[in-house]
Coordinates of C-alpha atoms (C1' of nucleotides) in Angstrom, one line a residue:
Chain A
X1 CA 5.1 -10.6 0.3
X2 CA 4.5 -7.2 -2.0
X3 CA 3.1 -9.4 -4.2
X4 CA 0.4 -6.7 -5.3
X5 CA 1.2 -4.1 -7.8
X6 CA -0.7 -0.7 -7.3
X7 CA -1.8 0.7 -11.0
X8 CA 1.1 3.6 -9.9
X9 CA 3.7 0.8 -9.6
X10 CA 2.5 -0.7 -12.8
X11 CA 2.9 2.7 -15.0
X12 CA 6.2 3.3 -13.5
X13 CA 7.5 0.2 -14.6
X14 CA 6.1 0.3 -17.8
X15 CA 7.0 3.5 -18.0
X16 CA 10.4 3.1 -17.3
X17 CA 10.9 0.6 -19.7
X18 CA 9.8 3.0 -22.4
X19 CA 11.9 5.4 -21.1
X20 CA 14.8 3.1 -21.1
X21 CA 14.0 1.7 -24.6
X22 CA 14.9 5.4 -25.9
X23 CA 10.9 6.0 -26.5
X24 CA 11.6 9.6 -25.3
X25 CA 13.7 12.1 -26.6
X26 CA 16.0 13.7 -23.5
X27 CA 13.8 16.7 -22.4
X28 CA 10.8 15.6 -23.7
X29 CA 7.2 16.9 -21.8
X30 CA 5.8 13.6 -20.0
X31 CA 2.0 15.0 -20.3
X32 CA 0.3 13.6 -17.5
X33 CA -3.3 13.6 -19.1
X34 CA -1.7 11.8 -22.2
X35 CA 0.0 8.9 -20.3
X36 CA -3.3 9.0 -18.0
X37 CA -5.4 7.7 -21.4
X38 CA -2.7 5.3 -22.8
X39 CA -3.0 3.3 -19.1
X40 CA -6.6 4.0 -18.8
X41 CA -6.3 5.2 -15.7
X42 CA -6.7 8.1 -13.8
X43 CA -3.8 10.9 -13.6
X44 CA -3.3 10.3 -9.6
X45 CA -1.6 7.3 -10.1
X46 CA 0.0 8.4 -12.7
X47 CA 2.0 11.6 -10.9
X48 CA 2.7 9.1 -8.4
X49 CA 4.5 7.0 -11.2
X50 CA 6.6 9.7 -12.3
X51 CA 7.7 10.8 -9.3
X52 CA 8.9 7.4 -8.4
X53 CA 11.0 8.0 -12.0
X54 CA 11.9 11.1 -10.7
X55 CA 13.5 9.5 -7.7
X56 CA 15.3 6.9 -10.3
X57 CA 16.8 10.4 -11.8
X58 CA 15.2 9.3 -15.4
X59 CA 12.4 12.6 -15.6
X60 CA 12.6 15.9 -14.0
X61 CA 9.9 17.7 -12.1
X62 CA 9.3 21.6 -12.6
X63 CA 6.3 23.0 -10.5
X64 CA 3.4 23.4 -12.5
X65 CA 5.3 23.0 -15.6
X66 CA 5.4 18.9 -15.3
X67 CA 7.6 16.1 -15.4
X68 CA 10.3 16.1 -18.7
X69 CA 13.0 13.1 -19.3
X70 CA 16.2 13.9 -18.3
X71 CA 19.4 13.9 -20.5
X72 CA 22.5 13.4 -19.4
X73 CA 25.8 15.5 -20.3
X74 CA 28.7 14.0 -21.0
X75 CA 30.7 15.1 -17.9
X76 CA 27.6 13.2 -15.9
X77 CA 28.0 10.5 -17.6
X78 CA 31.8 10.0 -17.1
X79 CA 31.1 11.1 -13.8
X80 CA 28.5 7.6 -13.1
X81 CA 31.0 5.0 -14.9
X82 CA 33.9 6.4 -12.7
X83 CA 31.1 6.0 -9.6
X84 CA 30.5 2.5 -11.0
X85 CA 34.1 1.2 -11.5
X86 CA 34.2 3.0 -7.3
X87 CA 31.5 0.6 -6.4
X88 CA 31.5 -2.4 -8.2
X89 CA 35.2 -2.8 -7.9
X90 CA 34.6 -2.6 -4.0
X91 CA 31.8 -5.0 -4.2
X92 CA 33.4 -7.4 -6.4
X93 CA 36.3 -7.3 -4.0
X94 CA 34.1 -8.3 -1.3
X95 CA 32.6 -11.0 -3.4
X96 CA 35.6 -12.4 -4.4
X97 CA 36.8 -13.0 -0.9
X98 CA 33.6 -15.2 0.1
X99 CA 32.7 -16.5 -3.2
X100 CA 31.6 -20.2 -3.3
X101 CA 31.0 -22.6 -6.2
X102 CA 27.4 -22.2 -6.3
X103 CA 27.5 -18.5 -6.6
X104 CA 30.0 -19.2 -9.8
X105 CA 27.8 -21.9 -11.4
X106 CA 24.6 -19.3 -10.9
X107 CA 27.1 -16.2 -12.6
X108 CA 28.1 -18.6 -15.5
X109 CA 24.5 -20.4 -16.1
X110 CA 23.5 -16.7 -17.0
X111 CA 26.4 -16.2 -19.3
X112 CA 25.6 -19.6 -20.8
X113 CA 22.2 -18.4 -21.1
X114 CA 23.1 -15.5 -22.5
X115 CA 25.6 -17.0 -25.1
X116 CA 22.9 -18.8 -26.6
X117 CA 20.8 -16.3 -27.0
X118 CA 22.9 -14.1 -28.6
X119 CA 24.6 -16.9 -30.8
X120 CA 20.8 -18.6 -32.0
X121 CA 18.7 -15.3 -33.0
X122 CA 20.4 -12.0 -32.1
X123 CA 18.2 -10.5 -30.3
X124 CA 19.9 -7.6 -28.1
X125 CA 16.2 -6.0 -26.9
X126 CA 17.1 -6.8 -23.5
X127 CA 20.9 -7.5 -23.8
X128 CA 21.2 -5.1 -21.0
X129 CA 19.1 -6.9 -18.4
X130 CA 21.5 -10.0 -19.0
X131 CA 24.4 -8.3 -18.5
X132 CA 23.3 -6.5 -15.4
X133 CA 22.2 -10.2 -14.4
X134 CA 25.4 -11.4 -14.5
X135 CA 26.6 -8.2 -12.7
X136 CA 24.8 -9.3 -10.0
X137 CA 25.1 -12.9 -9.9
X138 CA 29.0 -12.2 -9.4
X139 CA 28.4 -9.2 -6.6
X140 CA 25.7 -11.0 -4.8
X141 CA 28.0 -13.0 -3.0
X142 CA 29.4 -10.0 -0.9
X143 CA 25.9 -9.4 0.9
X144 CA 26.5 -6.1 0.3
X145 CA 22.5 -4.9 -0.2
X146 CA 22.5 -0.8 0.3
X147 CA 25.8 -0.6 -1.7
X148 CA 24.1 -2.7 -4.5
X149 CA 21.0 -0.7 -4.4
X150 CA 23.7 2.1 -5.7
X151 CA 24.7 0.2 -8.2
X152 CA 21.3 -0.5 -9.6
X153 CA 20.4 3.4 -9.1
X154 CA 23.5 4.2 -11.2
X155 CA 22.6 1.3 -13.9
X156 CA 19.2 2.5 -14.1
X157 CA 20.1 6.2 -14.4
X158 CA 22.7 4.9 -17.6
X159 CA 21.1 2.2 -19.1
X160 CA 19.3 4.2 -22.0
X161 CA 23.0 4.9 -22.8
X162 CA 24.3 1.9 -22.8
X163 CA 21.8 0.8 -25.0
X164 CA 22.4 3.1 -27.4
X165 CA 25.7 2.6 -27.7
X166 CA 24.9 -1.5 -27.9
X167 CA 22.7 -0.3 -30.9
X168 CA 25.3 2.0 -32.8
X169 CA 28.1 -0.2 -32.0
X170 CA 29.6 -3.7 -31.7
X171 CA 30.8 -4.1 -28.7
X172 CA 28.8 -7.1 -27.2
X173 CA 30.8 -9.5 -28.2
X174 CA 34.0 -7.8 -26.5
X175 CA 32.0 -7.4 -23.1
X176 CA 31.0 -11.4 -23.2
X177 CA 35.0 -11.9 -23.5
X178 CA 35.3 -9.7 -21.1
X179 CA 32.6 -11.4 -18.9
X180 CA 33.9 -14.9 -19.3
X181 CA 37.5 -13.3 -17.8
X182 CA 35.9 -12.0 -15.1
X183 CA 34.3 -15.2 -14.1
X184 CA 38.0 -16.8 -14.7
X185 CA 39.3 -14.5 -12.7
X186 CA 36.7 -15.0 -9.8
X187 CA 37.4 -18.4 -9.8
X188 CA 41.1 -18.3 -9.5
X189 CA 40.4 -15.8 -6.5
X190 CA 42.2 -13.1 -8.4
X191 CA 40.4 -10.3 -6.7
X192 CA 43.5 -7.7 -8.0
X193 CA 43.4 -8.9 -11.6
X194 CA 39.1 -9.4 -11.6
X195 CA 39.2 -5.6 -10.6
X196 CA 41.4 -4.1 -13.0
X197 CA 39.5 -6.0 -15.8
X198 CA 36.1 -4.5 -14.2
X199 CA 37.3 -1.6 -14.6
X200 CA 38.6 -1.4 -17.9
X201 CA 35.5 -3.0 -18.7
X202 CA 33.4 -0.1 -17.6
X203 CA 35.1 2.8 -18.8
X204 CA 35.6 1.2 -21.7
X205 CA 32.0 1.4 -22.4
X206 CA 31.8 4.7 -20.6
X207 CA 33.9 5.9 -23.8
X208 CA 32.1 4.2 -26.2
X209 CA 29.0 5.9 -25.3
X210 CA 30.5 9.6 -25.0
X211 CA 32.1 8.8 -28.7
X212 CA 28.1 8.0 -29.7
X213 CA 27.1 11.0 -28.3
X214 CA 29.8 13.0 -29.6
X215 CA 28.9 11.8 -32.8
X216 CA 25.3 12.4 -32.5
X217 CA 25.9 15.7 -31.9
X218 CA 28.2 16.3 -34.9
X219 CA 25.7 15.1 -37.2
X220 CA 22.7 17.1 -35.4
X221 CA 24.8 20.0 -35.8
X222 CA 25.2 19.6 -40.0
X223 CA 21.2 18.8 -40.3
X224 CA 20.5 22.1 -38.6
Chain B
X1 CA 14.1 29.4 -10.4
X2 CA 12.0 26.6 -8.9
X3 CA 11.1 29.1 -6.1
X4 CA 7.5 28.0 -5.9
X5 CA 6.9 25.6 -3.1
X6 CA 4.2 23.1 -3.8
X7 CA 2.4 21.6 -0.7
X8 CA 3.5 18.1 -1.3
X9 CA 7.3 19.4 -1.1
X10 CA 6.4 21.7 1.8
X11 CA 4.8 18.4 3.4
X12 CA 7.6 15.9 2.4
X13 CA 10.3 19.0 3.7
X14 CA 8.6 19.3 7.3
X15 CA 7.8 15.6 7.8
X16 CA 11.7 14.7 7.2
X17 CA 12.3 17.7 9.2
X18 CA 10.2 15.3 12.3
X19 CA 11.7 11.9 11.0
X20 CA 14.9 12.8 11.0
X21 CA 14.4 14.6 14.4
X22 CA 13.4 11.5 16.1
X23 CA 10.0 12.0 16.8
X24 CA 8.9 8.9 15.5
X25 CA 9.8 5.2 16.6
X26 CA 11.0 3.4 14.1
X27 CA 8.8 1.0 12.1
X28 CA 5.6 3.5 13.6
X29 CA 3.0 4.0 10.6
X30 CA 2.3 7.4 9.2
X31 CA -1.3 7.9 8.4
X32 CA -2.2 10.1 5.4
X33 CA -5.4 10.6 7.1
X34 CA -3.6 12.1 10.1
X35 CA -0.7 14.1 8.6
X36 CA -3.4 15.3 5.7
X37 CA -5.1 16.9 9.0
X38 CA -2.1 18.1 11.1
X39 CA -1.2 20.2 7.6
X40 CA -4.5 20.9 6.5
X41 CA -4.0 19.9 3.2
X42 CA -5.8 16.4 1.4
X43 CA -4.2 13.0 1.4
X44 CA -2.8 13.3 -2.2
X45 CA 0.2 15.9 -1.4
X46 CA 0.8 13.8 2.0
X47 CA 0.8 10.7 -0.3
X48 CA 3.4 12.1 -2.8
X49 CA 5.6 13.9 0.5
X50 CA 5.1 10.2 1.6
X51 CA 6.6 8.8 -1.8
X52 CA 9.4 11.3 -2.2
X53 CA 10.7 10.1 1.6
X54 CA 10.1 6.5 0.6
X55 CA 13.0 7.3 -2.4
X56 CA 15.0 8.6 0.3
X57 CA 15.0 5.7 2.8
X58 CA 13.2 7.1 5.3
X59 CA 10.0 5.7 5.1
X60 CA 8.9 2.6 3.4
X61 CA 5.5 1.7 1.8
X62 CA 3.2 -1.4 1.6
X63 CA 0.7 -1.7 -0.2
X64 CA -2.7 -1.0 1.1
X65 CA -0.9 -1.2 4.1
X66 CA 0.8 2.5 4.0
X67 CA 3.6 4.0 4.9
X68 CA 6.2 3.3 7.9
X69 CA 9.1 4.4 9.1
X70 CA 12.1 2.9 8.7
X71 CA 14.7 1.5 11.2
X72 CA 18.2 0.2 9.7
X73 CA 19.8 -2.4 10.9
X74 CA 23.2 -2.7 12.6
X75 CA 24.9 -4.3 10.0
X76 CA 23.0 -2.0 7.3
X77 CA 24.4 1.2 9.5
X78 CA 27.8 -0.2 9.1
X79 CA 27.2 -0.5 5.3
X80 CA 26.3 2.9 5.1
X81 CA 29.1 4.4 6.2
X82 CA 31.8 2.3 4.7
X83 CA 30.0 3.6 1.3
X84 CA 30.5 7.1 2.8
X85 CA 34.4 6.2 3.7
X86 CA 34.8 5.1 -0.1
X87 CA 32.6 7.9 -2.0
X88 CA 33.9 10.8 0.6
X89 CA 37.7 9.9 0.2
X90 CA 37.2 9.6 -3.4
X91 CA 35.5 13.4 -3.2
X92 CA 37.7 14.8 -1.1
X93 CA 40.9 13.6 -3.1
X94 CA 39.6 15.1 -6.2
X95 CA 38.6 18.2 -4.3
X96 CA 41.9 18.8 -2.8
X97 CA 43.6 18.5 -6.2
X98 CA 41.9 21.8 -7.5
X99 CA 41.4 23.5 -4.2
X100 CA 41.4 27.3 -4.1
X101 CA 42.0 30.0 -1.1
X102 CA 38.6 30.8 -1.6
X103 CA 37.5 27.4 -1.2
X104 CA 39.0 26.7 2.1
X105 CA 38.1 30.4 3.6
X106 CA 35.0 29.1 2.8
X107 CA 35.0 26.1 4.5
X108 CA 36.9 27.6 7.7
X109 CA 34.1 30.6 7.5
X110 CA 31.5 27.4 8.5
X111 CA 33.6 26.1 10.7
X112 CA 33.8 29.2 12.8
X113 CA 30.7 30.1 12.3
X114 CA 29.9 26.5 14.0
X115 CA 32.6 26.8 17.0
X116 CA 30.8 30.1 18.4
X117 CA 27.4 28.2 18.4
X118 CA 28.6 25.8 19.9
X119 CA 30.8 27.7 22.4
X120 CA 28.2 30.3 23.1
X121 CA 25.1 28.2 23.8
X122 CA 25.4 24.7 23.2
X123 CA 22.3 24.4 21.0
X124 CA 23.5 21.1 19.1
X125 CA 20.1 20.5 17.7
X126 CA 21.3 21.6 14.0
X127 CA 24.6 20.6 14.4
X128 CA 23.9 17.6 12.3
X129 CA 23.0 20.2 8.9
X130 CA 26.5 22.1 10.0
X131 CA 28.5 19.6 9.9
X132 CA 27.2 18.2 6.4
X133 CA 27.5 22.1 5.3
X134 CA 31.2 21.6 6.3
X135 CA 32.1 18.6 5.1
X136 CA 29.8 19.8 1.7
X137 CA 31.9 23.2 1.9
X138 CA 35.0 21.0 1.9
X139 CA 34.2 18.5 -1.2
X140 CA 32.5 21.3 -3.6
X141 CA 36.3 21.9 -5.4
X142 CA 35.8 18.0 -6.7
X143 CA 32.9 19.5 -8.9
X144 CA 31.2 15.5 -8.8
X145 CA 27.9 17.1 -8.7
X146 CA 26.3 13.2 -9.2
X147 CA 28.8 11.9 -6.6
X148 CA 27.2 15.0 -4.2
X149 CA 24.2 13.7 -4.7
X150 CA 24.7 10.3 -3.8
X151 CA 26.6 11.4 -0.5
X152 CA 23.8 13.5 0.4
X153 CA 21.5 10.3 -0.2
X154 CA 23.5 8.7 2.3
X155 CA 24.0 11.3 5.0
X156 CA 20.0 11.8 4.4
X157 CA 19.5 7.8 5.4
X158 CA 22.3 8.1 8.2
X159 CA 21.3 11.4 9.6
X160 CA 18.7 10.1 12.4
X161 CA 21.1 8.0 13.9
X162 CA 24.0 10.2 13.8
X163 CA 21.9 12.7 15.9
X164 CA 20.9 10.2 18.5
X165 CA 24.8 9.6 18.8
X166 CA 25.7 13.1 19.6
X167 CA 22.8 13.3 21.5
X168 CA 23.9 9.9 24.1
X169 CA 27.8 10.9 23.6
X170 CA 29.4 13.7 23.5
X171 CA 31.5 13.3 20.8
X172 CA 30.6 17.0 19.0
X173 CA 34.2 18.5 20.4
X174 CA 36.2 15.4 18.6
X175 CA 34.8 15.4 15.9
X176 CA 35.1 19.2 15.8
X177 CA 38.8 18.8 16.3
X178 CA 38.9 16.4 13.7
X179 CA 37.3 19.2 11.4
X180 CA 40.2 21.6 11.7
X181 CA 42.6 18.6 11.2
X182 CA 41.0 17.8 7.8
X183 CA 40.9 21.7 7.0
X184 CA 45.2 21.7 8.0
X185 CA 45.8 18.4 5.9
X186 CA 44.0 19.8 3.0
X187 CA 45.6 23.4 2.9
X188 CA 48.7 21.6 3.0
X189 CA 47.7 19.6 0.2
X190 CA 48.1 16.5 2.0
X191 CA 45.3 14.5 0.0
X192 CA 46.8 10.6 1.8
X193 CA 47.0 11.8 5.1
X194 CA 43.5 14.0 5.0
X195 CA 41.7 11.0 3.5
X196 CA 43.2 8.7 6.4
X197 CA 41.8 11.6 9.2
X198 CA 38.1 11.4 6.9
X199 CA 38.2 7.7 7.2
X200 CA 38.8 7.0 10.7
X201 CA 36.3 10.3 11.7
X202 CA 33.5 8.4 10.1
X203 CA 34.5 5.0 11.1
X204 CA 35.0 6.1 14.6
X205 CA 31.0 8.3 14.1
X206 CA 29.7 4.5 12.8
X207 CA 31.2 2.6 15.9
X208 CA 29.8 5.5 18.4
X209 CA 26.1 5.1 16.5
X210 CA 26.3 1.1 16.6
X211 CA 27.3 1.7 20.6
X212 CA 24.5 3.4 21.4
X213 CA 22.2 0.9 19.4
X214 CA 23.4 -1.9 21.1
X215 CA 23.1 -0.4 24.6
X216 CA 19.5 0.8 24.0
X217 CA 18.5 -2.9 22.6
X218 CA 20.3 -4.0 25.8
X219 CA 18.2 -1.6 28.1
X220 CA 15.4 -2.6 26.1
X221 CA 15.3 -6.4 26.9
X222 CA 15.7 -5.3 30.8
X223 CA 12.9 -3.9 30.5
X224 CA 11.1 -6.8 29.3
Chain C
dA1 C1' -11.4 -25.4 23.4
dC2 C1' -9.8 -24.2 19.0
dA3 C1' -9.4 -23.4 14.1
dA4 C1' -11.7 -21.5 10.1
dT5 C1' -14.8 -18.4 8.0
dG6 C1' -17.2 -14.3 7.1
dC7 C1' -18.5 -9.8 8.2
dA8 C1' -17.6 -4.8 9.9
dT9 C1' -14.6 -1.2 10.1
dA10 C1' -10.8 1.4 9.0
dT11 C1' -7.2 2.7 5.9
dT12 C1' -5.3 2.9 1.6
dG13 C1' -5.6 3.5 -3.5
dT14 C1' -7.9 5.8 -7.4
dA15 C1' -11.3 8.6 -10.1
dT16 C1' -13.5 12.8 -10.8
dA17 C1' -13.9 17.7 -10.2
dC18 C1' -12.0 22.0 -9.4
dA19 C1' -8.4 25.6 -8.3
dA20 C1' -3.9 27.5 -9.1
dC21 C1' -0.5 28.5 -12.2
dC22 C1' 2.2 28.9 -16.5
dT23 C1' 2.6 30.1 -21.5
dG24 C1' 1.7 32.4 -25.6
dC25 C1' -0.6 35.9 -28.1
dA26 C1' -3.0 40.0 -28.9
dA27 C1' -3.8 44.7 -27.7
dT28 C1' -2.1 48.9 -26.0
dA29 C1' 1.1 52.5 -25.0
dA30 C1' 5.7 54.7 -25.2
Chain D
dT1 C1' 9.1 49.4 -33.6
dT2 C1' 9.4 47.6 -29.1
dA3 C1' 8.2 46.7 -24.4
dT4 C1' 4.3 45.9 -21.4
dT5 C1' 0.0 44.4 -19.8
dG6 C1' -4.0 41.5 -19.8
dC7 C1' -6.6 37.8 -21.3
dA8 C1' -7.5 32.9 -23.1
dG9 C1' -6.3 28.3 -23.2
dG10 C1' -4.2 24.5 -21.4
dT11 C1' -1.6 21.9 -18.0
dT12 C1' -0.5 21.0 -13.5
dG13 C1' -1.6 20.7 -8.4
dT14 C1' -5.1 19.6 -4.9
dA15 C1' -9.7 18.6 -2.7
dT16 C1' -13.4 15.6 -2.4
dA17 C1' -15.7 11.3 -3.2
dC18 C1' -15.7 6.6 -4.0
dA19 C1' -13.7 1.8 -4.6
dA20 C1' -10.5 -1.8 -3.2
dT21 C1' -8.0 -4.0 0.2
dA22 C1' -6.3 -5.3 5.0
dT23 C1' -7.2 -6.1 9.9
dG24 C1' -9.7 -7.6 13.9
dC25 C1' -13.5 -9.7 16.0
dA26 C1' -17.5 -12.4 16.2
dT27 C1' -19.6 -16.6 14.7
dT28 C1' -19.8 -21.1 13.4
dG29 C1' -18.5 -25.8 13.1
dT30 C1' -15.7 -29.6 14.7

DNA sequence: ACAATGCATATTGTATACAACCTGCAATAA
DNA sequence: TTATTGCAGGTTGTATACAATATGCATTGT
């Protein structure tokens, strides 16, 4: 079912992607007539795209002044990892409690995956979509689907950031450590211990990205 | 700023105004074709009023199939508001941590404001936006403007069945009673025992809502 | 009788055309 | 000089017209 894909739904995910893949400056002008030409279509569908985005919090509306990309602040940003380690602790909680060993060889099949990946080429392009695979894989079990539509909002809303942070630092090889404990934990039934990792594990990155930003503003400030 | 009003925001602002109000079953379709008429305006502002409710959870599309309102599930009710226990605790502790006079006067101000409507006439058909203004009133201090947001989401999603539950029960003086307890607990501070009253108010709102669904669906069979 | 197919109709999705509005600059007046 | 007003150009917002798709019914064949 829904198997179609309306041109609208098309720019949006495309759209998003770019978006996501730093394309856009924050606070960039979206021009509708611009992105209507790229897609070769018409700008109908388009609007409609971008108020779909505006819905995923990633551009802004003004009335008659168009859609921009939205930047976070750093208060905002602290504010969605500390929403995240709210959720996703609760969630993984739930999971925990009726986890079985197929939803643990499905979480560790896409850490194996992943592994390889990263061990054979190197290539972190879409590093995020793994990791928020393996998210799931582990929070799936709690049948939770409204609170894991949150969790995906929030993901979506910070996932430009955590990119950027995976490009301007190192840290993927500490979160796969950090994965594989998870897992361990999940296994053992560890619901306390699995938690408190989570959530070191999130704000953990949370801080890593507001030290990127920091930084990139520092260095903004002695170009101008 | 953002004063202007375009007609797709007027549209979506009125039709949620009717959704929310019950006026529709749920799972009815909404044709553009229809609505374009009943506002006198052309489908393409109905279709993006359409898409902003769609990012709200109140109306779902298909494609080529339009648009249909939604109808939530017991179990996805009950999911709802044990988000809302965890994200409005969460709020409300912060809140109460760096609460000023001025916050609660303000708060109380809403309060009263709500008792002598209700005292003096009884018209409970906006009681629903007072009591989020209240409860809003009460977690503003937190300053989580994202966190809001998200509450708000939910409350948005929530909002047509917590009407049909004051409108079956009449549960508007208890849960007004619990609305001076929170205000007490948190002018004393008491963040443990405020969060406790919060919890059980909305659990107790969820099990009143999933009452009266289940009696209706009962009713319902009889009748067939 | 019943299932499958094709057509008619209605509704949605999109393109094109036009109106409303914002922005920036130039001209004018204090 | 500086603030204000009006206009020009461009972008967004919306109406109209058309294309694509779903649904229901009649038709056909078995």
């Amino acid at each position: 079912m829904a198997t179609y894909k309306t041109r609208a739904q098309f720019v949006a995910d495309d759209l998003r992607q770019r978006i996501l893949g730093g394309e856009f400056q924050g606070g960039t002008q979206l021009r509708q007539d611009a992105l209507a030409r790229d897609y070769e279509v018409s700008r109908i569908p388009v609007r409609e795209a971008l108020l779909t985005l505006e819905s995923e919090g990633l551009v802004e509306f003004h009335a008659h002044r168009g859609a921009f990309t939205t930047e976070l602040s750093v208060s905002k940003i602290r504010e969605l990892f500390e929403l995240r380690v709210l959720l996703e602790t609760h969630v993984l909680r739930r999971a925990i409690a009726n986890l079985t060993e197929a939803d643990l060889d499905e979480a560790e099949s896409i850490l194996i995956k992943y592994d390889e990946a990263l061990n054979s080429g190197g290539e972190i392009g879409n590093w995020s979509e793994y990791n928020f695979a393996f998210h799931k894989a582990l929070y799936a079990p709690a049948k939770l689907p409204e609170t894991m539509a949150l969790i995906s909002q929030l993901n979506t809303k910070s996932d430009r950031y955590i990119r950027m942070q995976l490009l301007y630092t190192q840290e993927i090889e500490k979160a796969e450590k950090e994965h594989h404990g998870l897992l361990d934990f999940a296994r053992q039934g560890d619901a306390d211990q699995a938690c408190a990792l989570l959530e070191t594990h999130i704000q953990e990155a949370c801080e890593g990205i507001v030290a990127v930003l920091e930084n990139r503003a520092k260095t903004m400030m002695q170009q101008a």
